[in-house]
Short mmCIF file of C-alpha atoms in Angstrom, two decimals:
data_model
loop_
_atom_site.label_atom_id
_atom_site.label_comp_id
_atom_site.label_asym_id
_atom_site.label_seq_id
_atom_site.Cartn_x
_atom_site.Cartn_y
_atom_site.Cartn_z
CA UNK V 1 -76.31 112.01 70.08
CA UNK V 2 -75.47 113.76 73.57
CA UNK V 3 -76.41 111.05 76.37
CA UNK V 4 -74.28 111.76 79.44
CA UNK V 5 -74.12 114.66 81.95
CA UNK V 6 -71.35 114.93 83.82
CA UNK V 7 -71.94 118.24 85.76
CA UNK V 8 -75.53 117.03 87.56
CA UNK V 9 -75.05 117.86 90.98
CA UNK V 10 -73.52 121.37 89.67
CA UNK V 11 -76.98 122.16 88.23
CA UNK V 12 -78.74 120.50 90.81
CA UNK V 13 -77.45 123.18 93.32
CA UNK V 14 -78.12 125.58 90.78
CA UNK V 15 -81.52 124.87 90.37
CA UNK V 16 -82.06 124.74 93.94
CA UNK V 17 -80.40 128.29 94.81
CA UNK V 18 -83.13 129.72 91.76
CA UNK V 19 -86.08 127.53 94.06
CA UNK V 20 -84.63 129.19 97.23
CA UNK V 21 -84.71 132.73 96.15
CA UNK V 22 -88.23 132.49 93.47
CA UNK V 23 -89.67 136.02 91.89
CA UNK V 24 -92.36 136.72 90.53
CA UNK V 25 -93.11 137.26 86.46
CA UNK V 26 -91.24 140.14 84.98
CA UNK V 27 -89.28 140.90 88.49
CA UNK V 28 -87.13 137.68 87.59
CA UNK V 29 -84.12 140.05 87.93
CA UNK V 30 -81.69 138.06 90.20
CA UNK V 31 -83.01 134.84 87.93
CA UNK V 32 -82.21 136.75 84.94
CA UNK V 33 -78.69 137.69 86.86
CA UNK V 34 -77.59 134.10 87.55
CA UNK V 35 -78.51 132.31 84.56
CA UNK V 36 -76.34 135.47 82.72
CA UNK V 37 -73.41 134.99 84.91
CA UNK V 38 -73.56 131.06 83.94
CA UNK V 39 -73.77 132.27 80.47
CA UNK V 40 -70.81 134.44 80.52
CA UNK V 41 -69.38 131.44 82.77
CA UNK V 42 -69.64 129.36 79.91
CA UNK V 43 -68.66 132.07 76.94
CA UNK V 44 -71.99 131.98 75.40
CA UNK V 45 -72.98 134.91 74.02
CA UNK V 46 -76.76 136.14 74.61
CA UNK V 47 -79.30 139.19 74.76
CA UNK V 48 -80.70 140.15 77.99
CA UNK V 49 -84.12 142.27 78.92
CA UNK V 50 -85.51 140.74 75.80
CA UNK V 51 -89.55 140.48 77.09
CA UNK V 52 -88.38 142.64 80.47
CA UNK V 53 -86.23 140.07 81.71
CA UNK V 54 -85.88 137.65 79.21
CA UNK V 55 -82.57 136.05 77.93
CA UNK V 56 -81.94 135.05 74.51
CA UNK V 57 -78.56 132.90 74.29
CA UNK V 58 -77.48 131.14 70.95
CA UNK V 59 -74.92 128.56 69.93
CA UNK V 60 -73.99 128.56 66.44
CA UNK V 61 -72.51 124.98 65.16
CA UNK V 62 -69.50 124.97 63.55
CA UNK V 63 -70.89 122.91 60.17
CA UNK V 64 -71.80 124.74 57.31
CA UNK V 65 -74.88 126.27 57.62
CA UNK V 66 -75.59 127.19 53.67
CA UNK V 67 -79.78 126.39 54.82
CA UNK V 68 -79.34 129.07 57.63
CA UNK V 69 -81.18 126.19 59.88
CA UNK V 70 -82.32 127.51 63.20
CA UNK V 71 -83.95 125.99 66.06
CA UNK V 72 -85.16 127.38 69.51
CA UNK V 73 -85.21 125.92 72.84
CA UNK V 74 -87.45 127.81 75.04
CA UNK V 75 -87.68 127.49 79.34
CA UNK V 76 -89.64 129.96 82.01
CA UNK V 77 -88.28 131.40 84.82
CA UNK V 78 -91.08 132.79 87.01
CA UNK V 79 -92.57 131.76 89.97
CA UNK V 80 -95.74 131.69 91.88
CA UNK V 81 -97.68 134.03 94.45
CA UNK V 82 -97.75 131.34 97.36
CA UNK V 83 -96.08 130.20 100.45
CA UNK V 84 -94.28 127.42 100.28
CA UNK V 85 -94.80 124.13 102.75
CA UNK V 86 -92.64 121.65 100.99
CA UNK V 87 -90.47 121.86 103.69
CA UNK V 88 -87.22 120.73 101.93
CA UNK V 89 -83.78 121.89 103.00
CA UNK V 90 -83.68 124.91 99.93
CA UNK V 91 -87.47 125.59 100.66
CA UNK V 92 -88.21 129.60 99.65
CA UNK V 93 -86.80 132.35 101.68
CA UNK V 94 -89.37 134.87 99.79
CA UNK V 95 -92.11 134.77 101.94
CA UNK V 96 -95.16 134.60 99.82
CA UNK V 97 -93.18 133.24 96.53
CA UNK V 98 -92.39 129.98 95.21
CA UNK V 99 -91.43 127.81 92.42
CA UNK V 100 -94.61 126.20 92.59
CA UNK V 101 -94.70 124.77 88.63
CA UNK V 102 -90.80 124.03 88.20
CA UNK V 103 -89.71 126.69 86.22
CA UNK V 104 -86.25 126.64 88.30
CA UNK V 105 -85.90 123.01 86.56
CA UNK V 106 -86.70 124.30 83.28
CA UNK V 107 -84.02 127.09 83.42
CA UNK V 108 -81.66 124.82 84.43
CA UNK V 109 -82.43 121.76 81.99
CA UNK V 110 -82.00 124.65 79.68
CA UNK V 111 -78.36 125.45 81.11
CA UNK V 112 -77.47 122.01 80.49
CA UNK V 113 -78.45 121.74 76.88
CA UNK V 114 -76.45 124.77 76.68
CA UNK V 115 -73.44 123.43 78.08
CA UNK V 116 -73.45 120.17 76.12
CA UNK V 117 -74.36 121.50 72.68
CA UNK V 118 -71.43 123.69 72.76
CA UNK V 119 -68.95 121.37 73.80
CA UNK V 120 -70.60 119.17 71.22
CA UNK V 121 -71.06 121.72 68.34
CA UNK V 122 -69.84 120.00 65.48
CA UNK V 123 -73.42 120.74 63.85
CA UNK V 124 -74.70 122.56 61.48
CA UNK V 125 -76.96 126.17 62.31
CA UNK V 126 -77.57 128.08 65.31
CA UNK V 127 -79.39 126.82 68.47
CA UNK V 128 -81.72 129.98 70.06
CA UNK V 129 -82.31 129.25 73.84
CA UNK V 130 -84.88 131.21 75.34
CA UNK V 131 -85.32 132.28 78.92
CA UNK V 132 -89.13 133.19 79.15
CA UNK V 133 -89.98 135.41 81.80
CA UNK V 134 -93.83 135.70 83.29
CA UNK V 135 -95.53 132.80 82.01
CA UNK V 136 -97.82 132.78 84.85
CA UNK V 137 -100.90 134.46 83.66
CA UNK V 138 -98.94 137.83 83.10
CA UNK V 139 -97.38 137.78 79.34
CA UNK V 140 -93.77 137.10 79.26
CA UNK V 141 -94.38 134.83 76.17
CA UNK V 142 -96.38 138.09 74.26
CA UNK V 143 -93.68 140.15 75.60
CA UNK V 144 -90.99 138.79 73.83
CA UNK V 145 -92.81 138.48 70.59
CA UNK V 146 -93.46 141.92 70.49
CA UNK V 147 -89.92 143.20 71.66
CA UNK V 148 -89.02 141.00 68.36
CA UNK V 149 -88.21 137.60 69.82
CA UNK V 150 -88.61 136.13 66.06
CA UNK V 151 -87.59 139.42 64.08
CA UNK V 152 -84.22 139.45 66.01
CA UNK V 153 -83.42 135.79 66.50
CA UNK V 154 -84.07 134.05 63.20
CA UNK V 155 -85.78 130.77 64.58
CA UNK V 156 -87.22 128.25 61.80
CA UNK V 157 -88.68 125.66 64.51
CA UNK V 158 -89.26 126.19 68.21
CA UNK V 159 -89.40 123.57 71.70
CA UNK V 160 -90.76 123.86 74.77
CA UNK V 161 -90.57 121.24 77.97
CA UNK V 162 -92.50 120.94 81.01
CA UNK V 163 -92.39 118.77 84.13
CA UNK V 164 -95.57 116.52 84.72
CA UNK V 165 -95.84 115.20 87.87
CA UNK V 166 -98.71 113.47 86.74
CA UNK V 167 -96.61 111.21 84.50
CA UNK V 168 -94.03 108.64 86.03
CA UNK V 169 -90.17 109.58 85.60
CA UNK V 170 -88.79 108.42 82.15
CA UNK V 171 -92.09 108.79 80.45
CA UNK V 172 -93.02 111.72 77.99
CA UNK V 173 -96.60 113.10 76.93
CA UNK V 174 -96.84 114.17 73.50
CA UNK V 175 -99.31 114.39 70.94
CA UNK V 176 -100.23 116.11 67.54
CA UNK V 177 -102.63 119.41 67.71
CA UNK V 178 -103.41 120.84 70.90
CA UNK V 179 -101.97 119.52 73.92
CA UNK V 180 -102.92 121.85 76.23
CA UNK V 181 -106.02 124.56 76.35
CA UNK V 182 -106.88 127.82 75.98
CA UNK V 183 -107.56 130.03 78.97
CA UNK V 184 -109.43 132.67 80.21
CA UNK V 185 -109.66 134.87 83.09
CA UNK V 186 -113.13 136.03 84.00
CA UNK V 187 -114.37 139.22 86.18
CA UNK V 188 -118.14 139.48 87.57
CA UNK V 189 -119.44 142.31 89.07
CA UNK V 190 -123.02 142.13 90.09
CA UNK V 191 -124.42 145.54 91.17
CA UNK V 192 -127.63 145.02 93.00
CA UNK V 193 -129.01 147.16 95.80
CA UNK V 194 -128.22 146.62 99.56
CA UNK V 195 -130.24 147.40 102.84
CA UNK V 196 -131.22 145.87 106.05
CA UNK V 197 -131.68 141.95 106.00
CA UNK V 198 -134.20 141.94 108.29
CA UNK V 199 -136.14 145.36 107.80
CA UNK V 200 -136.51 145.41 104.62
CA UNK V 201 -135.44 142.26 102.41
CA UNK V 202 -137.93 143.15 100.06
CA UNK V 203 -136.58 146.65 99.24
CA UNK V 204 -133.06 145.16 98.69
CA UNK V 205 -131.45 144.22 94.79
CA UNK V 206 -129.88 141.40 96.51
CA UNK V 207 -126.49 140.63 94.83
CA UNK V 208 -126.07 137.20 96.79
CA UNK V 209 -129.34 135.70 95.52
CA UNK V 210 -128.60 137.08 92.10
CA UNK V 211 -125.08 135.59 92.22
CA UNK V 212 -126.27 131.90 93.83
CA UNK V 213 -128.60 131.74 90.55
CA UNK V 214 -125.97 132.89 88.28
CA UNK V 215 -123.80 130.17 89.25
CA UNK V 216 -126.29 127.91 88.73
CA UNK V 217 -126.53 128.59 85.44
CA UNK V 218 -123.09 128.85 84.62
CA UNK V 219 -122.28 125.67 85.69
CA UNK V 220 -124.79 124.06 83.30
CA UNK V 221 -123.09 125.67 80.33
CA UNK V 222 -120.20 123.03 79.30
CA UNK V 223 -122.51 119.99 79.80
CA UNK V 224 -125.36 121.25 77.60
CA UNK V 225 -124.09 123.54 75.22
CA UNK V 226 -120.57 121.42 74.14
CA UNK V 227 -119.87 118.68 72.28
CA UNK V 228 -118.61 116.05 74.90
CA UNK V 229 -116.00 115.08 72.63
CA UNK V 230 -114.56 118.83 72.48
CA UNK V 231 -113.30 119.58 76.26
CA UNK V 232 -114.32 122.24 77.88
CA UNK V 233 -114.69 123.59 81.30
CA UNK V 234 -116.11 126.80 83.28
CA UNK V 235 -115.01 127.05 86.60
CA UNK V 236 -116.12 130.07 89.41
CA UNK V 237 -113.20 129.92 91.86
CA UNK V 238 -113.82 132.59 94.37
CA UNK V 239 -117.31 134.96 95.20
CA UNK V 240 -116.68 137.63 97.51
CA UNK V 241 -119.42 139.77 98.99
CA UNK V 242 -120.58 141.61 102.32
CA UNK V 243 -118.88 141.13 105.79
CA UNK V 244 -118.92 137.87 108.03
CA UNK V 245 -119.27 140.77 110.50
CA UNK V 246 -122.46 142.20 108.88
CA UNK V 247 -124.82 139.37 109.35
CA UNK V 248 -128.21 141.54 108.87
CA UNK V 249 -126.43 143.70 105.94
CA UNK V 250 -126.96 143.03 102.39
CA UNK V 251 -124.25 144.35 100.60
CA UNK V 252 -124.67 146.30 97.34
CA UNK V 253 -122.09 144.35 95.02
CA UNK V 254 -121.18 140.39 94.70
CA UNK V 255 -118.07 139.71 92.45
CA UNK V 256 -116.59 136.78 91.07
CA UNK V 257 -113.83 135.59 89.23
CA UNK V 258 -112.77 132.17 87.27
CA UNK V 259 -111.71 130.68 84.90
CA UNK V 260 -112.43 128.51 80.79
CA UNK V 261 -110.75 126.42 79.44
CA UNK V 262 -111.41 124.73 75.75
CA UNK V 263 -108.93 122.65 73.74
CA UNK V 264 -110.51 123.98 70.16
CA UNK V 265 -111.29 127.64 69.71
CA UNK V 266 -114.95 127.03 68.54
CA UNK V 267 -116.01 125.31 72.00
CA UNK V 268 -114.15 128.12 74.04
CA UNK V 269 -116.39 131.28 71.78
CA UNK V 270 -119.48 129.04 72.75
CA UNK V 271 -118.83 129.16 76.45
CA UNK V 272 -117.81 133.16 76.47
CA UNK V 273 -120.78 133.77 74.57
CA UNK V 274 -123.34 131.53 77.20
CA UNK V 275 -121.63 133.36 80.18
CA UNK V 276 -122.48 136.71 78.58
CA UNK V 277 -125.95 135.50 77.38
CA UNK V 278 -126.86 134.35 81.62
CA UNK V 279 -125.48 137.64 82.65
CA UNK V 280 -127.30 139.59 80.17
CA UNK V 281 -130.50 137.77 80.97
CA UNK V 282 -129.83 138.11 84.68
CA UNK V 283 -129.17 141.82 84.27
CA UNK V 284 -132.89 142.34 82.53
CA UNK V 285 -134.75 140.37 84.69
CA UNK V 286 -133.60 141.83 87.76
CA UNK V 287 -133.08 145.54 86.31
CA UNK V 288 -129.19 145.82 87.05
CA UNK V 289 -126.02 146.35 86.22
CA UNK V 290 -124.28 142.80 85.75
CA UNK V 291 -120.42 143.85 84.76
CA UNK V 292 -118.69 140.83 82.94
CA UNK V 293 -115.11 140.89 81.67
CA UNK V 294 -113.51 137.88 79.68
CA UNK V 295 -109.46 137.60 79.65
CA UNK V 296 -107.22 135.91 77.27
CA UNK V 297 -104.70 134.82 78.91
CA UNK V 298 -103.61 131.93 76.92
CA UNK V 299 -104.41 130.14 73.44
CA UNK V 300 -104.36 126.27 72.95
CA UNK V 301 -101.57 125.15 72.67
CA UNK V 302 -100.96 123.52 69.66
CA UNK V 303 -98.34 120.60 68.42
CA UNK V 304 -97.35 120.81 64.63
CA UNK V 305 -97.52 117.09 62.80
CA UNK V 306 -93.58 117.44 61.80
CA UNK V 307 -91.77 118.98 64.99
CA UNK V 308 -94.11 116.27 66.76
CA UNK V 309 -92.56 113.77 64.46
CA UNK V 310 -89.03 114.90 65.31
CA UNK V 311 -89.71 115.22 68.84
CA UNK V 312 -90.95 111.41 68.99
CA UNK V 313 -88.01 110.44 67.06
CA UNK V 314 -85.81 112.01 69.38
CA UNK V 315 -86.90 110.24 72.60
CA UNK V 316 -87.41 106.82 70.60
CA UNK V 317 -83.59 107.18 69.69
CA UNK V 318 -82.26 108.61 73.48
CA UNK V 319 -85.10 106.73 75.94
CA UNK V 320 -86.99 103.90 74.07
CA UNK V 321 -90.47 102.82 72.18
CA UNK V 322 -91.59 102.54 76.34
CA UNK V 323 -91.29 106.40 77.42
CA UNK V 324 -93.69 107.38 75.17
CA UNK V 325 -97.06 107.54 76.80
CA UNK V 326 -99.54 105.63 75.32
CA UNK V 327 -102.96 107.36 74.24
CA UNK V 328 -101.83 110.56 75.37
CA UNK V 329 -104.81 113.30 76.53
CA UNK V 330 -104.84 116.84 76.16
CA UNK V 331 -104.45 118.92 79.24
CA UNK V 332 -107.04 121.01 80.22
CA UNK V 333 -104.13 123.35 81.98
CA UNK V 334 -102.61 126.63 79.76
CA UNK V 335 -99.15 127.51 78.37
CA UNK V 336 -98.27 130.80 76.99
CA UNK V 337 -95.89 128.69 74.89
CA UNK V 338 -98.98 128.48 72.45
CA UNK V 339 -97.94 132.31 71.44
CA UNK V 340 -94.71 130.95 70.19
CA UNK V 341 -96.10 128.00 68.28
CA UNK V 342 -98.53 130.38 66.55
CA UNK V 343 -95.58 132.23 65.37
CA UNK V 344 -93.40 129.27 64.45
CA UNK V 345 -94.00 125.65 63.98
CA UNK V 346 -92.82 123.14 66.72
CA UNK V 347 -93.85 121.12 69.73
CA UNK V 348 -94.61 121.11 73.51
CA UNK V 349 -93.53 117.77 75.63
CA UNK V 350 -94.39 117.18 79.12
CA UNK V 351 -91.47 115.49 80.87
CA UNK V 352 -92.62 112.68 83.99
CA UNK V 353 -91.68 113.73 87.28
CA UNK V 354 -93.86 111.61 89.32
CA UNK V 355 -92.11 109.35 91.49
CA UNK V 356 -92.25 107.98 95.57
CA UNK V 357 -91.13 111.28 96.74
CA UNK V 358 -92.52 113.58 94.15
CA UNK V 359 -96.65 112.93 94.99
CA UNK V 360 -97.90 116.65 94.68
CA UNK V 361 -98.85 117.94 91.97
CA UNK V 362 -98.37 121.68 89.79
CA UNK V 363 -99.28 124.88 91.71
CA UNK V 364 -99.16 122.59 95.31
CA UNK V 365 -97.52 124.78 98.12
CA UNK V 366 -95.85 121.42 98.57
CA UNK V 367 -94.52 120.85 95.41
CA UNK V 368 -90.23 120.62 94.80
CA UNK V 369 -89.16 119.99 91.46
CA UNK V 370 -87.97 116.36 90.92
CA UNK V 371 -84.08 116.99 90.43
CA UNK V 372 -83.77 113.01 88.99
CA UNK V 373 -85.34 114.29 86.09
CA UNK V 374 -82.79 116.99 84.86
CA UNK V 375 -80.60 114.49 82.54
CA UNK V 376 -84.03 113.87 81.14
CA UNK V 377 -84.71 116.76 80.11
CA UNK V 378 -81.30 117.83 78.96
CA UNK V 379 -80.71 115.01 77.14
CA UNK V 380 -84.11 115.66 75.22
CA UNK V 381 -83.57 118.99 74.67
CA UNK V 382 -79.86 118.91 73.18
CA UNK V 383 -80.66 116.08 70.46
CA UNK V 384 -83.99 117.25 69.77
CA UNK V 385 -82.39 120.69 68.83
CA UNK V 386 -80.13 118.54 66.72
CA UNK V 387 -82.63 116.23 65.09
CA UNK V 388 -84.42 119.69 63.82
CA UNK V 389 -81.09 121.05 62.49
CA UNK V 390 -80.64 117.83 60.20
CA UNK V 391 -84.00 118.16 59.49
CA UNK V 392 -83.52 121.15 57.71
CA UNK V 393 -80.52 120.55 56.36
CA UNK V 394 -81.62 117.78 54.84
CA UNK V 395 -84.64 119.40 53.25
#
């Protein structure tokens, strides 16, 4: 069992030069750059511009490995489209970019396992690490599937880790089946007919009314359509139409965009299919052109019984009964993890990073990854990796 990390503030200032210079998903190119120079640093050998500008590094044990066992270890790398207010000292110095979500701890949690299972290798089978660009709504995850992520890297069982500022330092959320939803991107165009908001009202097709009722209905769809005990949600996030300027005009077009969420697949076709159904009836009662597009962008994300098992094993053995969370939820946020775990079976964890000085939460532009919890997360990662090699060994 690997317990003790004696390079921390090394990867502390590592993670903190990938938070000070963020990019955004599949331009992760200086990322990409550093975490290969630690790589070669370290003499680990590894694939790059796997995805775009993914990394795929592996340590093979020096046991016999007569089951071919295989694990993966997976991290992002991407950051987010914002401007950062945190105002720490290695705050962002790409103006409109930030590590917003921790992905520059993930990376370098990742590093760490790295570091300690090879100077610990005495296992048996080959640990896959996985350097994920885009995650952020844009495909890196689908990316490296189809550039042969699994085809080219023979992994049997696959982890992923995330931060959780919602959960205290030293505790871990994990739970069987899906632990976090699916989600969708959705595009409304309503084409009505503008004029003169004073003149001639009457003569208008006005989009604004037609989107105000629209919403409306939208919002009705989750509590009367879904089982309560099968989250969902629907959530319009941003309307656009006409000028502040043009205060008699009535504008020809109202669009919209948000976003559903659903935990099980069944709930999330019922909503799509109600948010077609209102703009459909909109569209006939009003004799226009109601444009609505629905976007993937994530499947649950679901836990398999067995790498779950492991997984709780694994922080039982390094952390204690206590850092499991008790009656762990599902989170109605998305991973594009989920496209891994349909591909192979393993398990997601979040990792707490809520603390005194850690109070904002994911996607805050004041948000700064919790450094304390990097041996955490290392420390997970390695043994878990190890726990699934024995695992299969022993099978």
């Amino acid at each position: 069992m690997i317990t003790k990390i004696n390079n921390l503030n090394e990867l502390i200032r590592f993670r903190q030069d990938l938070h000070r210079w963020p990019e955004l998903g599949f331009a992760e190119h200086e990322t990409s750059r550093k975490i290969a120079a630690h790589l070669e640093a370290l003499g680990v050998e590894y694939v790059g511009s796997v995805g775009g500008t993914g990394i795929v590094a592996k340590v093979v044990g020096t046991g016999d490995n007569h089951r071919m066992a295989s694990v993966g270890l997976r991290a992002d790398m991407d950051a987010l489209p914002l401007e950062e207010h945190s105002g720490v000292q290695h705050s962002s110095a790409n103006p409109g970019c930030m590590h917003a979500c921790g992905h520059d701890g993930h990376s370098t949690m990742l590093l760490g396992a790295i570091e300690h299972l090879q100077a610990n290798n005495d296992f048996s089978g080959t640990v896959y690490f996985v350097f994920q660009p885009a995650e952020e709504g844009v495909g890196g995850g689908k990316a490296m599937i189809n550039d042969g992520l699994f085809e080219r890297f023979p992994i049997n069982e696959i982890y992923g880790l995330h931060n959780w500022p919602d959960l205290p330092v030293g505790k871990f959320g994990l739970l069987e089946g899906p632990i976090m939803a699916s989600g969708d991107k959705f595009d409304i165009t309503i084409n009505g007919r503008g004029g003169h908001g004073g003149l001639n009202p009457h003569g208008c097709i006005d989009p604004i009314r037609i989107a105000a009722e629209l919403i409306n209905k939208a919002h009705t769809i989750v509590s009367r359509e879904i089982d309560p005990l099968s989250p969902a949600v629907l959530s319009i996030c941003a309307i656009q139409a006409g000028s502040m300027s043009g205060f008699n005009v009535i504008p020809h077009t109202a669009t919209m965009t948000g976003t559903i969420r659903a935990i099980d697949e069944e709930a999330g076709d019922i909503v799509r299919g109600a948010l077609k159904r209102v703009c459909d009836s909109l569209e006939h009662y009003y004799e226009i052109k109601i444009d609505l597009i629905i976007d993937n962008k994530f499947l649950a994300t679901v836990n398999e019984a067995d790498a779950v098992k492991t997984a709780r094993g694994v922080i039982r053995s390094c952390f204690g009964e206590d850092a499991l969370q008790q009656n762990y939820k599902p989170s109605m946020a998305s991973e594009d993890f989920s496209y891994m775990l349909v591909e192979r079976p393993g398990a997601y964890v979040h990792l707490g990073a809520g603390d005194k000085d850690h109070t904002h939460g994911l996607h805050s532009q004041k948000y700064d990854f919790n450094d304390s919890i990097i041996p955490h997360g290392i420390v997970f990662l390695a043994n878990v990796a190890l726990a699934s090699l024995d695992k299969q060994n022993a099978g």
